Short mmCIF file of C-alpha atoms in Angstrom, two decimals:
data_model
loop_
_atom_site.label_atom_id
_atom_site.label_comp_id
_atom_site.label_asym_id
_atom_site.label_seq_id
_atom_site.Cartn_x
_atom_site.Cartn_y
_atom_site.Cartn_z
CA UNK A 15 0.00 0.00 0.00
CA UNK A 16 1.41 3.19 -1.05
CA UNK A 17 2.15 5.34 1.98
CA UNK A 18 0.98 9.17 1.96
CA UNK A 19 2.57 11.22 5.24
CA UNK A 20 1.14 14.12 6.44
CA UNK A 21 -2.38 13.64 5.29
CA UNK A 22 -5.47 14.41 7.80
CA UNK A 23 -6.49 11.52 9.27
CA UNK A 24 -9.23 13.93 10.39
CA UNK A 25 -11.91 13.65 13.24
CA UNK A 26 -12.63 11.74 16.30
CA UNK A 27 -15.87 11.00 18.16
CA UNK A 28 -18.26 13.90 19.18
CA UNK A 29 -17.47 16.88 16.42
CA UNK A 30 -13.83 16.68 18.33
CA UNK A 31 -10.88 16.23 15.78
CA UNK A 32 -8.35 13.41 15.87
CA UNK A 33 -5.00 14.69 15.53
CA UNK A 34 -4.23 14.88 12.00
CA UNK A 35 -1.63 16.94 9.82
CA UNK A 36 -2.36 19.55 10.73
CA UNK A 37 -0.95 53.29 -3.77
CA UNK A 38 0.65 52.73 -0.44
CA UNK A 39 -0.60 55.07 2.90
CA UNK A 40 0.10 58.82 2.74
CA UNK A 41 1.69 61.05 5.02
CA UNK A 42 0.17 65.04 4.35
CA UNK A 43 3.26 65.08 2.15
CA UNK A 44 2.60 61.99 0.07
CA UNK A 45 5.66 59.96 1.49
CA UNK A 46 4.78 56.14 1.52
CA UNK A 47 4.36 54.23 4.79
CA UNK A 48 7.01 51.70 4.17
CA UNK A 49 9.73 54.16 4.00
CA UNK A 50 10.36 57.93 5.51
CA UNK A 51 7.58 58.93 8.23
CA UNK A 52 4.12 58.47 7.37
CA UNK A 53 2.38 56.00 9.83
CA UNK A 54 2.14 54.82 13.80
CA UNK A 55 5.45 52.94 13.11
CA UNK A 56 7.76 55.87 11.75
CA UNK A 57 11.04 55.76 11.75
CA UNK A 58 11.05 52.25 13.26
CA UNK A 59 13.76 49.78 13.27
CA UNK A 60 11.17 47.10 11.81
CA UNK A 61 11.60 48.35 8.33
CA UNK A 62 15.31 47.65 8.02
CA UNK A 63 13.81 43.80 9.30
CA UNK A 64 13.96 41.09 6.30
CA UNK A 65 10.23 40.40 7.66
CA UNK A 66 9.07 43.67 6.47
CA UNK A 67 9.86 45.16 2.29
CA UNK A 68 11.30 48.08 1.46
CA UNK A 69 9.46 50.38 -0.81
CA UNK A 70 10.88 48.77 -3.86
CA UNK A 71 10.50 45.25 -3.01
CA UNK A 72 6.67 45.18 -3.90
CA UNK A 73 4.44 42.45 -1.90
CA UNK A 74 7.19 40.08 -1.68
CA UNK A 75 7.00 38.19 -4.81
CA UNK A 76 10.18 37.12 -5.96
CA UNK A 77 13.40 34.12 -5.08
CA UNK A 78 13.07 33.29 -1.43
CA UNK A 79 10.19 32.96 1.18
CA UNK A 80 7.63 36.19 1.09
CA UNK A 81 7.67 38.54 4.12
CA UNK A 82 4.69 37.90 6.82
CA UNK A 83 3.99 41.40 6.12
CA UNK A 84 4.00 42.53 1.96
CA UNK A 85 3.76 45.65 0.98
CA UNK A 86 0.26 45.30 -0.16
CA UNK A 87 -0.97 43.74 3.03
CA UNK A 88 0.69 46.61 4.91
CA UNK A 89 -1.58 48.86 2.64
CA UNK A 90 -4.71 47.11 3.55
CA UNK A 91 -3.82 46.85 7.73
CA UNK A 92 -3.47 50.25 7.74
CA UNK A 93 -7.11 51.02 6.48
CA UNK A 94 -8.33 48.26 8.95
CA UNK A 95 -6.70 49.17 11.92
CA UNK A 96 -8.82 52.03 12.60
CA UNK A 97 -12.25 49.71 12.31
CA UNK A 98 -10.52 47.56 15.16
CA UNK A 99 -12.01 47.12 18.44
CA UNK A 100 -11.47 45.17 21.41
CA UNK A 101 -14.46 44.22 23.40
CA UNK A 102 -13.35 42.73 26.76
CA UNK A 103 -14.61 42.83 29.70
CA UNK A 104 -12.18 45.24 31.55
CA UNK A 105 -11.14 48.71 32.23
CA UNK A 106 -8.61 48.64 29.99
CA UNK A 107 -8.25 51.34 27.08
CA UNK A 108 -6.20 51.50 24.43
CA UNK A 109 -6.76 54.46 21.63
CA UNK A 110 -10.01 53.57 20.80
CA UNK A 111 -11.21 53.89 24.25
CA UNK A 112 -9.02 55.99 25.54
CA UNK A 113 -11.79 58.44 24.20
CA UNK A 114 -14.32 57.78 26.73
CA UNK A 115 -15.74 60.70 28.88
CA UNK A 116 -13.99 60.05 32.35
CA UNK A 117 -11.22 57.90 30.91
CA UNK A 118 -7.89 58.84 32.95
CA UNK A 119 -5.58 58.39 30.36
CA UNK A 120 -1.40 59.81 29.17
CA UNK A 121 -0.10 61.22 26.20
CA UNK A 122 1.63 58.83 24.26
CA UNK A 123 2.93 59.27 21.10
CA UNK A 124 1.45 61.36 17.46
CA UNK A 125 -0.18 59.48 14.91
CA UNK A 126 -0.01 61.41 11.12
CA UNK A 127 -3.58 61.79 10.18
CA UNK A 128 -5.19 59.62 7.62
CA UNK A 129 -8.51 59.90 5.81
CA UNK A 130 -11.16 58.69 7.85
CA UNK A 131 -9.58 59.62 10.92
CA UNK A 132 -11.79 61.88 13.50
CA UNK A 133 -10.93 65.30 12.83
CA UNK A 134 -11.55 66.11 16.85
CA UNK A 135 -8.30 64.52 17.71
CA UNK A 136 -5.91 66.35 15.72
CA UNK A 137 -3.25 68.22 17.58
CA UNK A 138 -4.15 71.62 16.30
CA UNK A 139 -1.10 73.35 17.91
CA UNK A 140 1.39 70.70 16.53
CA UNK A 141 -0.19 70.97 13.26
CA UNK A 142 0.37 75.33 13.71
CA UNK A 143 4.14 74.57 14.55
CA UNK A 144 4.68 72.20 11.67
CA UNK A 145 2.14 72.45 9.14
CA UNK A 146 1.17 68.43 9.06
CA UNK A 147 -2.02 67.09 10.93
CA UNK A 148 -1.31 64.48 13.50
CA UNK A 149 -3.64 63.19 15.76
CA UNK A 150 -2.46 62.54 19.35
CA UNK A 151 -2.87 59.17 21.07
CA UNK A 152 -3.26 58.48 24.41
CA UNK A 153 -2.26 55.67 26.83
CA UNK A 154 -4.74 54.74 29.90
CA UNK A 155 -3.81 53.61 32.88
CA UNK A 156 -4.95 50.18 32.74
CA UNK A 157 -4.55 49.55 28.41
CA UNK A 158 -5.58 46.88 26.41
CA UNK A 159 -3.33 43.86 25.68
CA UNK A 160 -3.88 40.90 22.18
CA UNK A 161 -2.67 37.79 22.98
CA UNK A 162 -2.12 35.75 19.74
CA UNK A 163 -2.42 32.29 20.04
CA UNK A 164 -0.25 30.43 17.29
CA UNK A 165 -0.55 27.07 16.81
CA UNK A 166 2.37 25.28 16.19
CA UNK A 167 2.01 21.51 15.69
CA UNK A 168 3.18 19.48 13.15
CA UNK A 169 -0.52 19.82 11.63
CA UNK A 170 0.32 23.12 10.76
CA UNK A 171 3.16 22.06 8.31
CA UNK A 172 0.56 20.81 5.60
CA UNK A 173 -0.63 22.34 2.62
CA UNK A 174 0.82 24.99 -0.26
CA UNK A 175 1.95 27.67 0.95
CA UNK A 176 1.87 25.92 4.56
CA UNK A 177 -1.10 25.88 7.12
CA UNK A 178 1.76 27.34 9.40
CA UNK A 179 2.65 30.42 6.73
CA UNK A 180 -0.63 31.37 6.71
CA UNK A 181 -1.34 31.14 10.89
CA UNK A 182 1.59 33.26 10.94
CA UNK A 183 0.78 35.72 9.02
CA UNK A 184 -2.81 36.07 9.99
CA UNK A 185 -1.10 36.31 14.13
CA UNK A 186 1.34 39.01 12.07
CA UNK A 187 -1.63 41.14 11.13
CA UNK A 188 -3.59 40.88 14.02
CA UNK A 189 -0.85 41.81 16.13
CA UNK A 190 -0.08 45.14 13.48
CA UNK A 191 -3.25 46.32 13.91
CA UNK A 192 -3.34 46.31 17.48
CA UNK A 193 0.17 47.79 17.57
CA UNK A 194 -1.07 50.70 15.48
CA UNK A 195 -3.64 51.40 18.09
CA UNK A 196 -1.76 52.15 20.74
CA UNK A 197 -2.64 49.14 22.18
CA UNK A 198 0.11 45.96 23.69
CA UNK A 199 0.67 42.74 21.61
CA UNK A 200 1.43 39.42 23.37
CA UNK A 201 2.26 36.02 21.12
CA UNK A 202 2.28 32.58 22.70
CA UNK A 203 3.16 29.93 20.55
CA UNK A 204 1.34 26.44 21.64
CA UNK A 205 2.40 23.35 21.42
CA UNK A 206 2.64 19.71 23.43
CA UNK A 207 -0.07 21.68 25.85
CA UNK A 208 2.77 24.58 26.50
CA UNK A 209 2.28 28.18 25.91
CA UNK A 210 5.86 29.34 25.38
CA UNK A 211 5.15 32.84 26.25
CA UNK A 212 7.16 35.89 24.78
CA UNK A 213 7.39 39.43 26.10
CA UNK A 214 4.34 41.63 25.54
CA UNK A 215 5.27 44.48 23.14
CA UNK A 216 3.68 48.02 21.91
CA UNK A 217 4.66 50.66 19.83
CA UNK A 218 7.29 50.80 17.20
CA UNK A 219 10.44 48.54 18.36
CA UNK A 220 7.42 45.87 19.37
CA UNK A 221 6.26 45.79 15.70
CA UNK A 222 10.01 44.22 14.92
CA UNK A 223 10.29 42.02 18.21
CA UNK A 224 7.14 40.59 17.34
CA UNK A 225 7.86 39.79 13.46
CA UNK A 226 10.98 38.42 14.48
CA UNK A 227 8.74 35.92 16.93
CA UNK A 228 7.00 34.69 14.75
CA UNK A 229 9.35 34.36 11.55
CA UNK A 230 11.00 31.84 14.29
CA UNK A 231 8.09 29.58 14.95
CA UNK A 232 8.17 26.39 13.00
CA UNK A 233 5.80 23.33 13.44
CA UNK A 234 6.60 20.24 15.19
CA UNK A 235 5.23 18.00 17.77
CA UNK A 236 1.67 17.47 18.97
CA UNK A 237 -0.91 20.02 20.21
CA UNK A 238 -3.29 20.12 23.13
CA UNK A 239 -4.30 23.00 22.52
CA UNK A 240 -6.92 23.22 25.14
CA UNK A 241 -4.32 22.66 27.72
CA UNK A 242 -2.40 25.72 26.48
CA UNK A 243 -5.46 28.02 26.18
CA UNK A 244 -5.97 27.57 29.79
CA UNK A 245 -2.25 28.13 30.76
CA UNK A 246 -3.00 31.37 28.40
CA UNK A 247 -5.76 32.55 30.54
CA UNK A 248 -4.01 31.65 33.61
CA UNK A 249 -1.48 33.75 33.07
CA UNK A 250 -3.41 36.72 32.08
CA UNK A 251 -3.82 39.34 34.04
CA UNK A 252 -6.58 40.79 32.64
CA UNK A 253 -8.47 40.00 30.33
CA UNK A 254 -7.98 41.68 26.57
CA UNK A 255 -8.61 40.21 23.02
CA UNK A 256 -7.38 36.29 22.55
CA UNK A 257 -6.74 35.53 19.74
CA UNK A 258 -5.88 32.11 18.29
CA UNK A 259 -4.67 30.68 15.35
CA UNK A 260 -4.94 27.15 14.73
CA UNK A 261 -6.17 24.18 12.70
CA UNK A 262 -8.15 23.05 15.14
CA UNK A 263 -7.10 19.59 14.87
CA UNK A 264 -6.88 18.95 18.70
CA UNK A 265 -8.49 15.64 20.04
CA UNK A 266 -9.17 17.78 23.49
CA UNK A 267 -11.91 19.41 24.86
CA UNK A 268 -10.70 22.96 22.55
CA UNK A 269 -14.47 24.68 23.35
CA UNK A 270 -14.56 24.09 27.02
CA UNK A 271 -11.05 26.15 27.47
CA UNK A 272 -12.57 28.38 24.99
CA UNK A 273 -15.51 28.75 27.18
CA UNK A 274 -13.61 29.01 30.08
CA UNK A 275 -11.46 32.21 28.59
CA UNK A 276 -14.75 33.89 27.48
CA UNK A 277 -16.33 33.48 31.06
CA UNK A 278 -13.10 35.55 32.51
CA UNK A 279 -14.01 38.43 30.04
CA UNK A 280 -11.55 37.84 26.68
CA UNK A 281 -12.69 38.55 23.77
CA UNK A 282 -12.12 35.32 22.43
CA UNK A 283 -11.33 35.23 18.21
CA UNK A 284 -10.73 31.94 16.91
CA UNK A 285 -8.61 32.10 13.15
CA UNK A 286 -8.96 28.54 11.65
CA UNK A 287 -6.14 27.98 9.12
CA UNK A 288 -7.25 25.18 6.04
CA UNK A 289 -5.28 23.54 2.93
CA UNK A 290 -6.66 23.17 0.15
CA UNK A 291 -5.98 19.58 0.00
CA UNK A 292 -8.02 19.16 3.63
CA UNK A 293 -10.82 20.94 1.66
CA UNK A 294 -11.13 18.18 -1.22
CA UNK A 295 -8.64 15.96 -0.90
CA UNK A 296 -7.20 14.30 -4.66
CA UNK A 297 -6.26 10.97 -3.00
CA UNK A 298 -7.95 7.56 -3.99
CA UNK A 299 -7.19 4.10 -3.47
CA UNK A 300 -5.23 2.05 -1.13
CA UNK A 301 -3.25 4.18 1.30
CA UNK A 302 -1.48 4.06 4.47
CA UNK A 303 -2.34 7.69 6.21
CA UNK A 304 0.40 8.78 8.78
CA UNK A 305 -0.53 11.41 11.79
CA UNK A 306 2.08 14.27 11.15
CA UNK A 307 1.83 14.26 14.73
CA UNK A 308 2.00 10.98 16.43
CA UNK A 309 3.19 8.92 13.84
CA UNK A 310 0.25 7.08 13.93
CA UNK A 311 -0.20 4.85 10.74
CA UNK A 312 -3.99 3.76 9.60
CA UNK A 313 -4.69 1.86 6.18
CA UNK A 314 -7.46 2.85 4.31
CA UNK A 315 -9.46 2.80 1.07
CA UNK A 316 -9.90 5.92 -0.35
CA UNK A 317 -13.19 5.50 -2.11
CA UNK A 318 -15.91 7.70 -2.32
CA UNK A 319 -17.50 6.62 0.61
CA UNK A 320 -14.66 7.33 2.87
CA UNK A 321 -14.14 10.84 0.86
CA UNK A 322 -17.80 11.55 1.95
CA UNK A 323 -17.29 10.42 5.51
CA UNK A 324 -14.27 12.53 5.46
CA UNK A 325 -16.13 15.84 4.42
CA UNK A 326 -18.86 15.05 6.49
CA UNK A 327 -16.45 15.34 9.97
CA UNK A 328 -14.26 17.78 8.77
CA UNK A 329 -17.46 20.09 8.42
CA UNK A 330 -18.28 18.62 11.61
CA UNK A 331 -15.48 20.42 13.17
CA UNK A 332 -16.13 23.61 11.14
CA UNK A 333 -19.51 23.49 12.21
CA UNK A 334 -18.46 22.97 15.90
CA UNK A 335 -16.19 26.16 15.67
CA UNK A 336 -18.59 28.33 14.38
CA UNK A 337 -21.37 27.42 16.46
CA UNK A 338 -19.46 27.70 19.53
CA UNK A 339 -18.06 31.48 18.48
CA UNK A 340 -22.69 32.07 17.77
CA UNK A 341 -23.51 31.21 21.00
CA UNK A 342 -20.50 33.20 23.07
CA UNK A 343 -20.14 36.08 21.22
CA UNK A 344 -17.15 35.11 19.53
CA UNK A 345 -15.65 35.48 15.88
CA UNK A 346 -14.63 32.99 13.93
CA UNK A 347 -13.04 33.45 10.40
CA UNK A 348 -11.94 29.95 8.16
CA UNK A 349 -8.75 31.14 6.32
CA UNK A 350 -7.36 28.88 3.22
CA UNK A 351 -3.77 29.00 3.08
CA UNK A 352 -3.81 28.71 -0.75
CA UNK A 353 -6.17 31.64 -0.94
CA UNK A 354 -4.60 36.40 0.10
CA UNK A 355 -5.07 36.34 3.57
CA UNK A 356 -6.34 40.10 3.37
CA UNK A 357 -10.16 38.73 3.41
CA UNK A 358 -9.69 36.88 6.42
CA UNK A 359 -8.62 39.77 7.69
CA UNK A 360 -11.21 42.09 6.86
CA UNK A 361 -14.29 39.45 8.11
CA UNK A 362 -12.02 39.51 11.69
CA UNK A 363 -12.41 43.03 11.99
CA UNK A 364 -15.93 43.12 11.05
CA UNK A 365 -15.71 40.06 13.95
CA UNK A 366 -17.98 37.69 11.37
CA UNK A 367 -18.97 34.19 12.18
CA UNK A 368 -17.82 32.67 9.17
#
């Protein structure tokens, strides 16, 4: 029988997966984002990163792997960032609700103004000393934090491009956006039931700390990701946006720690990466299927009942996902790793239920 690694063995009992494989932005002087000052990030150290192009390296087509930010996703972050809100239950503000009547909140930084941006918060008297609107940004006392969640298992390292590319980049622009707001980034990157937990970042030398994070994560081992969502929470101080990034291909009880984070106040987003191949797989015949992530070897016939059986539980777990983020509140956004990422973007700021 031929044998066929990597290949999604796909779900267990009870909707529960078995593990298986699992123009650019203008400043008021028309200088582009990616280079010169013209955004929240100016002047950082992140653009001289190999994760990030330079104005005249496009969207990262070319010899070698693409950046986890292109030029052209930068473009469309930008325009989303300001439609980006965090709904936890907390005190914490950030810029968008730093606004609030009462709020006791610190300047932090200027912002250059961008269409679409509320006129009320422009620094008038920087804009008389130097002829450019900004707006100015404040920092509250208690602000609000994104934890991304990034899956790591040897699931992840499936597909073309990779499940893992695409997690990667979708935790890359999540984190951006909230970056751009004023706002802290966390990543944790699970794996085995660990959260390996990196520094929380903000502003401008966090953008670069945190691309450099995640260009590092690569997939191996198994998942449990329920354990780490808990160790997540645990460690949280206060609750913020969680974010995670996954396949989903987790034979533990994934909703109840999902449940649990939503019931301490997160605002809980779950980002479910797919391949292509996971969608409608091309295989028939006799095949020996191997777990990518316990090595576990099963013989079967790929015939078209066992194709159908196949869709029917991997929409099963779908299904599961979606219905969970329905009845909590939560977002959920299915992301094909064959497919721009930019639209899985947008739906997670409009915080759809895919």
């Amino acid at each position: 029988m031929a044998r066929c690694p990597r290949v999604a063995l796909c779900l267990g009992a009870a909707g529960q997966p078995h593990a298986g494989p699992r123009p650019p932005p203008l400043s008021p002087r028309g200088r582009p984002f990616l280079r010169d000052a013209a955004g929240p990030f100016a002047g950082a150290e992140v653009y001289s990163s190999p994760m990030l192009p330079s104005s005249s390296s496009g969207s990262g087509s070319g010899p070698g792997p693409a950046p986890l930010l292109g030029a052209s996703f930068v473009r469309e972050l930008e325009v989303l960032q300001r439609r980006l809100e965090i709904r936890a239950r907390s005190g914490g503000a950030g810029e968008h609700l730093a606004r609030r009547r009462g709020g006791s909140a610190e300047f932090k930084e200027h912002r250059a103004y961008a269409p679409g941006d509320d006129l009320r918060r422009i620094d008038w008297a920087a804009y008389a000393r130097t002829g450019e609107p900004v707006l100015k940004l404040f920092r509250a006392e208690e602000d609000v934090i994104a934890r991304l969640v990034c899956d790591a298992s040897a699931s992840l390292d499936f597909g073309e491009p990779t499940k893992l590319d695409a997690a990667r980049r979708l935790a890359a622009a999540v984190g951006y956006m909230s970056l751009a707001r004023s706002e802290r980034a966390q990543l944790f990157v699970a794996g085995d039931g660990i959260a390996r937990e990196h520094a929380p970042v903000r502003g401008r030398a966090g953008l670069a700390a945190l691309l450099r994070a995640l260009d590092g994560v690569k997939a191996a081992g198994g998942t449990h990701l329920a354990r780490a969502i808990d160790a997540v929470v645990r460690r949280s101080a206060r609750p913020g946006l969680l974010c995670v990034v996954s396949d989903f291909f987790d034979p533990g009880p994934v909703t109840a720690a999902l449940g649990r984070a939503a019931q301490a106040g997160h605002d809980v987003a779950l980002l479910q990466v797919v391949a292509a191949e996971e969608l409608a797989p091309s295989f028939e015949g006799d095949l020996t299927l191997e777990d990518a992530e316990t090595g576990t070897l099963v013989d079967v016939t790929m015939d078209a009942a066992a194709l159908a059986a196949y869709a029917a539980r991997f929409a099963g777990l779908c299904e599961a996902l979606r219905g969970w983020a329905r009845r909590h509140g939560a977002t959920y956004v299915r992301a094909r790793s064959d497919e721009p990422l930019e639209g899985a973007v947008r739906r997670f700021v409009a915080r759809s239920v895919d």
